[in-house]
Tab-separated table of C-alpha atoms in Angstrom:
chain	number	residue	atom	x	y	z
Q	13	UNK	CA	49.965	-60.093	-4.688
Q	14	UNK	CA	51.707	-57.629	-6.961
Q	15	UNK	CA	50.313	-54.221	-7.882
Q	16	UNK	CA	49.455	-55.581	-11.338
Q	17	UNK	CA	47.485	-58.452	-9.813
Q	18	UNK	CA	45.631	-56.086	-7.484
Q	19	UNK	CA	44.756	-53.801	-10.386
Q	20	UNK	CA	43.517	-56.727	-12.469
Q	21	UNK	CA	41.134	-57.782	-9.709
Q	22	UNK	CA	39.161	-54.550	-10.175
Q	23	UNK	CA	39.699	-53.839	-13.888
Q	24	UNK	CA	39.354	-57.231	-15.608
Q	25	UNK	CA	36.059	-56.882	-17.467
Q	26	UNK	CA	36.079	-60.570	-18.447
Q	27	UNK	CA	35.325	-61.681	-14.884
Q	28	UNK	CA	31.952	-63.366	-14.456
Q	29	UNK	CA	29.538	-63.624	-11.495
Q	30	UNK	CA	31.047	-67.052	-10.868
Q	31	UNK	CA	34.451	-65.400	-10.412
Q	32	UNK	CA	33.117	-62.612	-8.203
Q	33	UNK	CA	30.694	-64.494	-5.986
Q	34	UNK	CA	33.353	-66.244	-3.814
Q	35	UNK	CA	34.853	-62.841	-2.990
Q	36	UNK	CA	31.487	-61.720	-1.626
Q	37	UNK	CA	30.092	-64.768	0.148
Q	38	UNK	CA	32.722	-67.492	-0.123
Q	39	UNK	CA	34.588	-69.052	2.780
Q	40	UNK	CA	37.597	-66.841	2.065
Q	41	UNK	CA	35.598	-63.630	1.554
Q	42	UNK	CA	36.915	-60.655	3.507
Q	43	UNK	CA	36.252	-56.963	3.908
Q	44	UNK	CA	38.932	-56.293	1.292
Q	45	UNK	CA	37.608	-58.818	-1.243
Q	46	UNK	CA	34.105	-57.378	-0.955
Q	47	UNK	CA	35.468	-53.873	-1.481
Q	48	UNK	CA	37.277	-55.149	-4.572
Q	49	UNK	CA	33.978	-56.404	-5.988
Q	50	UNK	CA	32.366	-53.027	-5.343
Q	51	UNK	CA	35.333	-51.372	-7.073
Q	52	UNK	CA	35.083	-53.839	-9.991
Q	53	UNK	CA	31.413	-52.957	-10.513
Q	54	UNK	CA	32.236	-49.229	-10.428
Q	55	UNK	CA	35.083	-49.567	-12.941
Q	56	UNK	CA	33.823	-52.264	-15.298
Q	57	UNK	CA	30.090	-51.559	-15.297
Q	58	UNK	CA	29.927	-47.791	-14.781
Q	59	UNK	CA	33.327	-46.656	-16.163
Q	60	UNK	CA	34.153	-44.833	-12.929
Q	61	UNK	CA	37.610	-43.552	-11.997
Q	62	UNK	CA	38.933	-44.650	-8.610
Q	63	UNK	CA	41.323	-42.514	-6.608
Q	64	UNK	CA	42.323	-41.618	-3.076
Q	65	UNK	CA	42.901	-43.876	-0.108
Q	66	UNK	CA	41.440	-47.076	-1.568
Q	67	UNK	CA	43.818	-47.033	-4.525
Q	68	UNK	CA	46.846	-45.837	-2.574
Q	69	UNK	CA	46.523	-48.055	0.491
Q	70	UNK	CA	44.823	-51.212	-0.761
Q	71	UNK	CA	45.713	-51.503	-4.442
Q	72	UNK	CA	49.213	-50.005	-4.509
Q	73	UNK	CA	50.522	-50.465	-0.961
Q	74	UNK	CA	48.598	-53.732	-0.404
Q	75	UNK	CA	47.851	-52.716	3.178
Q	76	UNK	CA	45.362	-54.752	5.195
Q	77	UNK	CA	44.812	-52.763	8.369
Q	78	UNK	CA	42.058	-53.937	10.696
Q	79	UNK	CA	40.677	-52.687	14.013
Q	80	UNK	CA	41.891	-54.578	17.100
Q	81	UNK	CA	39.744	-57.631	17.833
Q	82	UNK	CA	39.056	-56.202	21.281
Q	83	UNK	CA	37.042	-53.357	19.721
Q	84	UNK	CA	33.475	-54.374	18.949
Q	85	UNK	CA	31.675	-53.181	15.776
Q	86	UNK	CA	29.344	-51.123	17.967
Q	87	UNK	CA	32.379	-49.030	18.919
Q	88	UNK	CA	33.632	-48.423	15.390
Q	89	UNK	CA	31.725	-45.126	15.185
Q	90	UNK	CA	32.849	-42.619	17.796
Q	91	UNK	CA	31.436	-39.207	18.680
Q	92	UNK	CA	33.504	-36.174	19.556
Q	93	UNK	CA	32.925	-35.231	23.180
Q	94	UNK	CA	32.718	-31.500	22.390
Q	95	UNK	CA	31.116	-31.211	18.947
Q	96	UNK	CA	29.241	-34.515	18.821
Q	97	UNK	CA	30.523	-35.066	15.268
Q	98	UNK	CA	30.721	-38.809	14.432
Q	99	UNK	CA	33.839	-40.381	12.953
Q	100	UNK	CA	35.001	-43.875	12.007
Q	101	UNK	CA	37.979	-45.522	13.621
Q	102	UNK	CA	40.995	-44.792	11.445
Q	103	UNK	CA	41.851	-48.501	11.100
Q	104	UNK	CA	38.496	-49.242	9.472
Q	105	UNK	CA	39.046	-47.580	6.129
Q	106	UNK	CA	42.046	-46.156	4.295
Q	107	UNK	CA	42.170	-42.404	4.580
Q	108	UNK	CA	42.957	-40.335	1.514
Q	109	UNK	CA	43.448	-37.135	3.494
Q	110	UNK	CA	46.336	-38.292	5.694
Q	111	UNK	CA	48.742	-36.133	3.718
Q	112	UNK	CA	46.492	-33.119	4.244
Q	113	UNK	CA	46.540	-33.621	7.995
Q	114	UNK	CA	50.332	-33.742	7.911
Q	115	UNK	CA	50.549	-30.617	5.752
Q	116	UNK	CA	48.080	-28.805	8.006
Q	117	UNK	CA	50.103	-29.724	11.073
Q	118	UNK	CA	53.282	-28.364	9.491
Q	119	UNK	CA	51.545	-25.186	8.317
Q	120	UNK	CA	50.080	-24.504	11.758
Q	121	UNK	CA	53.568	-24.536	13.259
Q	122	UNK	CA	54.043	-21.097	11.697
Q	123	UNK	CA	51.608	-19.755	14.301
Q	124	UNK	CA	53.942	-19.247	17.253
Q	125	UNK	CA	52.702	-20.913	20.423
Q	126	UNK	CA	49.840	-22.730	18.700
Q	127	UNK	CA	48.588	-26.153	19.751
Q	128	UNK	CA	46.166	-28.071	17.548
Q	129	UNK	CA	43.209	-29.435	19.495
Q	130	UNK	CA	41.536	-31.248	16.609
Q	131	UNK	CA	41.313	-31.435	12.821
Q	132	UNK	CA	37.955	-32.648	11.541
Q	133	UNK	CA	36.631	-33.148	8.043
Q	134	UNK	CA	33.423	-31.370	7.041
Q	135	UNK	CA	30.952	-33.027	4.709
Q	136	UNK	CA	27.921	-31.138	3.434
Q	137	UNK	CA	26.564	-32.787	0.283
Q	138	UNK	CA	24.428	-29.816	-0.744
Q	139	UNK	CA	27.318	-27.356	-0.490
Q	140	UNK	CA	29.654	-29.749	-2.286
Q	141	UNK	CA	27.284	-30.205	-5.224
Q	142	UNK	CA	26.868	-26.444	-5.600
Q	143	UNK	CA	30.643	-25.951	-5.394
Q	144	UNK	CA	31.281	-28.635	-8.015
Q	145	UNK	CA	28.856	-26.898	-10.370
Q	146	UNK	CA	30.722	-23.639	-9.864
Q	147	UNK	CA	34.010	-25.415	-10.598
Q	148	UNK	CA	32.647	-26.614	-13.930
Q	149	UNK	CA	31.441	-23.112	-14.793
Q	150	UNK	CA	34.831	-21.584	-13.957
Q	151	UNK	CA	36.737	-24.304	-15.830
Q	152	UNK	CA	34.674	-23.612	-18.950
Q	153	UNK	CA	35.694	-19.955	-18.761
Q	154	UNK	CA	39.432	-20.667	-18.410
Q	155	UNK	CA	41.714	-21.155	-21.406
Q	156	UNK	CA	43.289	-24.266	-19.883
Q	157	UNK	CA	39.889	-25.671	-18.791
Q	158	UNK	CA	41.102	-25.791	-15.187
Q	159	UNK	CA	39.197	-24.288	-12.234
Q	160	UNK	CA	42.557	-23.691	-10.512
Q	161	UNK	CA	41.458	-25.494	-7.345
Q	162	UNK	CA	43.611	-24.764	-4.286
Q	163	UNK	CA	43.600	-25.736	-0.620
Q	164	UNK	CA	43.707	-22.505	1.395
Q	165	UNK	CA	43.250	-21.330	4.977
Q	166	UNK	CA	40.393	-19.106	6.154
Q	167	UNK	CA	40.406	-17.627	9.645
Q	168	UNK	CA	37.030	-16.923	11.211
Q	169	UNK	CA	35.392	-15.960	14.473
Q	170	UNK	CA	34.745	-18.969	16.671
Q	171	UNK	CA	31.008	-18.215	16.834
Q	172	UNK	CA	30.640	-18.306	13.023
Q	173	UNK	CA	32.202	-21.575	11.894
Q	174	UNK	CA	29.083	-23.707	12.395
Q	175	UNK	CA	27.037	-21.452	10.115
Q	176	UNK	CA	29.772	-21.562	7.479
Q	177	UNK	CA	29.781	-25.357	7.714
Q	178	UNK	CA	26.010	-25.457	7.221
Q	179	UNK	CA	25.477	-22.549	4.809
Q	180	UNK	CA	28.843	-21.994	3.148
Q	181	UNK	CA	30.643	-18.669	2.888
Q	182	UNK	CA	27.624	-16.383	3.184
Q	183	UNK	CA	27.907	-12.657	2.423
Q	184	UNK	CA	27.464	-12.005	6.130
Q	185	UNK	CA	30.911	-13.525	6.688
Q	186	UNK	CA	32.666	-11.573	3.951
Q	187	UNK	CA	35.196	-8.920	4.874
Q	188	UNK	CA	33.707	-5.544	3.908
Q	189	UNK	CA	36.683	-3.308	4.684
Q	190	UNK	CA	39.466	-5.465	3.287
Q	191	UNK	CA	42.356	-4.182	1.236
Q	192	UNK	CA	40.812	-5.886	-1.802
Q	193	UNK	CA	37.217	-4.981	-1.121
Q	194	UNK	CA	34.139	-6.931	-0.120
Q	195	UNK	CA	35.083	-10.590	-0.457
Q	196	UNK	CA	36.035	-13.805	1.307
Q	197	UNK	CA	39.737	-13.811	2.137
Q	198	UNK	CA	41.945	-16.913	2.074
Q	199	UNK	CA	45.666	-17.485	2.523
Q	200	UNK	CA	48.279	-20.135	1.846
Q	201	UNK	CA	49.953	-19.111	5.109
Q	202	UNK	CA	48.186	-20.233	8.296
Q	203	UNK	CA	49.721	-17.329	10.222
Q	204	UNK	CA	47.956	-14.849	7.931
Q	205	UNK	CA	44.581	-16.543	8.439
Q	206	UNK	CA	45.232	-16.630	12.182
Q	207	UNK	CA	45.068	-12.821	12.151
Q	208	UNK	CA	41.371	-13.061	11.221
Q	209	UNK	CA	40.409	-15.463	14.015
Q	210	UNK	CA	38.640	-14.397	17.191
Q	211	UNK	CA	37.844	-16.666	20.143
Q	212	UNK	CA	34.640	-16.429	22.128
Q	213	UNK	CA	35.125	-13.872	24.950
Q	214	UNK	CA	33.371	-16.227	27.352
Q	215	UNK	CA	35.652	-19.158	26.478
Q	216	UNK	CA	38.411	-19.485	29.101
Q	217	UNK	CA	40.402	-21.768	26.789
Q	218	UNK	CA	40.486	-19.082	24.050
Q	219	UNK	CA	39.922	-21.711	21.357
Q	220	UNK	CA	40.274	-20.479	17.777
Q	221	UNK	CA	39.047	-21.824	14.423
Q	222	UNK	CA	40.654	-21.906	10.977
Q	223	UNK	CA	38.857	-23.521	8.044
Q	224	UNK	CA	41.006	-25.397	5.545
Q	225	UNK	CA	38.999	-24.965	2.366
Q	226	UNK	CA	38.853	-25.963	-1.272
Q	227	UNK	CA	38.816	-22.808	-3.379
Q	228	UNK	CA	38.222	-22.568	-7.130
Q	229	UNK	CA	40.338	-19.525	-7.955
Q	230	UNK	CA	40.003	-19.748	-11.725
Q	231	UNK	CA	41.782	-16.931	-13.509
Q	232	UNK	CA	43.555	-14.860	-10.857
Q	233	UNK	CA	44.086	-11.119	-11.082
Q	234	UNK	CA	47.498	-10.411	-9.546
Q	235	UNK	CA	47.488	-7.237	-7.453
Q	236	UNK	CA	50.377	-5.625	-5.597
Q	237	UNK	CA	48.468	-2.554	-4.423
Q	238	UNK	CA	45.267	-2.321	-2.405
Q	239	UNK	CA	41.879	-1.652	-3.965
Q	240	UNK	CA	39.248	-1.578	-1.242
Q	241	UNK	CA	36.502	-0.580	-3.704
Q	242	UNK	CA	36.268	-4.043	-5.265
Q	243	UNK	CA	32.996	-5.927	-4.912
Q	244	UNK	CA	33.648	-8.418	-7.733
Q	245	UNK	CA	36.668	-9.897	-9.474
Q	246	UNK	CA	37.957	-7.758	-12.369
Q	247	UNK	CA	36.591	-8.520	-15.830
Q	248	UNK	CA	37.661	-11.910	-17.259
Q	249	UNK	CA	38.928	-12.994	-13.845
Q	250	UNK	CA	37.467	-15.112	-11.057
Q	251	UNK	CA	39.548	-14.044	-8.051
Q	252	UNK	CA	42.142	-11.593	-6.811
Q	253	UNK	CA	45.606	-12.709	-5.736
Q	254	UNK	CA	47.062	-10.031	-3.515
Q	255	UNK	CA	50.828	-10.261	-3.177
Q	256	UNK	CA	52.527	-8.806	-0.109
Q	257	UNK	CA	56.087	-8.980	1.149
Q	258	UNK	CA	55.277	-11.497	3.881
Q	259	UNK	CA	52.382	-13.527	2.460
Q	260	UNK	CA	49.716	-13.746	-0.214
Q	261	UNK	CA	45.953	-13.434	0.086
Q	262	UNK	CA	43.329	-14.817	-2.252
Q	263	UNK	CA	39.932	-13.160	-2.496
Q	264	UNK	CA	36.738	-14.504	-4.047
Q	265	UNK	CA	33.538	-12.538	-4.539
Q	266	UNK	CA	31.096	-15.342	-5.349
Q	267	UNK	CA	29.890	-17.470	-2.452
Q	268	UNK	CA	30.136	-20.857	-4.087
Q	269	UNK	CA	33.771	-20.675	-5.174
Q	270	UNK	CA	34.872	-22.034	-1.787
Q	271	UNK	CA	33.979	-25.185	0.107
Q	272	UNK	CA	34.914	-25.618	3.795
Q	273	UNK	CA	36.757	-28.940	4.086
Q	274	UNK	CA	38.605	-29.231	7.404
Q	275	UNK	CA	37.935	-27.526	10.729
Q	276	UNK	CA	41.173	-26.773	12.571
Q	277	UNK	CA	40.540	-26.114	16.255
Q	278	UNK	CA	43.557	-24.746	18.103
Q	279	UNK	CA	44.819	-22.612	20.954
Q	280	UNK	CA	47.646	-20.110	21.155
Q	281	UNK	CA	49.672	-19.895	24.338
Q	282	UNK	CA	51.507	-16.675	25.051
Q	283	UNK	CA	55.159	-16.977	26.003
């Protein structure tokens, strides 16, 4: 089918239950056809916008990837041997964060001698809802109605990442003696965030953690000189953008402006 035909299957509001039923329970019904019905209901009955992997892989690219027949449904959910975090087999559903994984891998190459052990997505519904509310608040205060959302790196001590995942960027994790005061520091350069990481002394593998996070920067205050007395963003601003010769840092002073999204576990081998 063409892209236009695929789009019509989920946007044609004239379709009736008689048209949709065979896609759900008919002899030719498939995982994809059932997903199309779900998408049709979302679009035509609830006026939802669809984006991400489903649109890119199934509607536009017309991909139909399936798990190997040798893998039983009971094995479709796998658990990480170290963290115990569950994940679905990649072939089961289209992934809308593939490009992020690729960008993260490229960015981590700037850390000399680094080897990525794993990249895992974090999902905490409570934190996400709070963060989305903060985004709306910031957007309403910006002249262009944009929260200025960015993906940024945040280096942390290995013994703190689980609490950040569960509680968000608590004040206890903020840098109190930073060049831009008491705030949470992020960077667009993985090497800069690496400087803030610290492995567990008892860990012989010296594993380190960087959090790839969604940050609502809002109106940025550009600063080229340090100001360690800051405890909040300057008036009419939501964050500080510190510019240095080698890299930039972004600082927020309100907990809910950032949402941890990916956990990057890695090691650095000395030459």
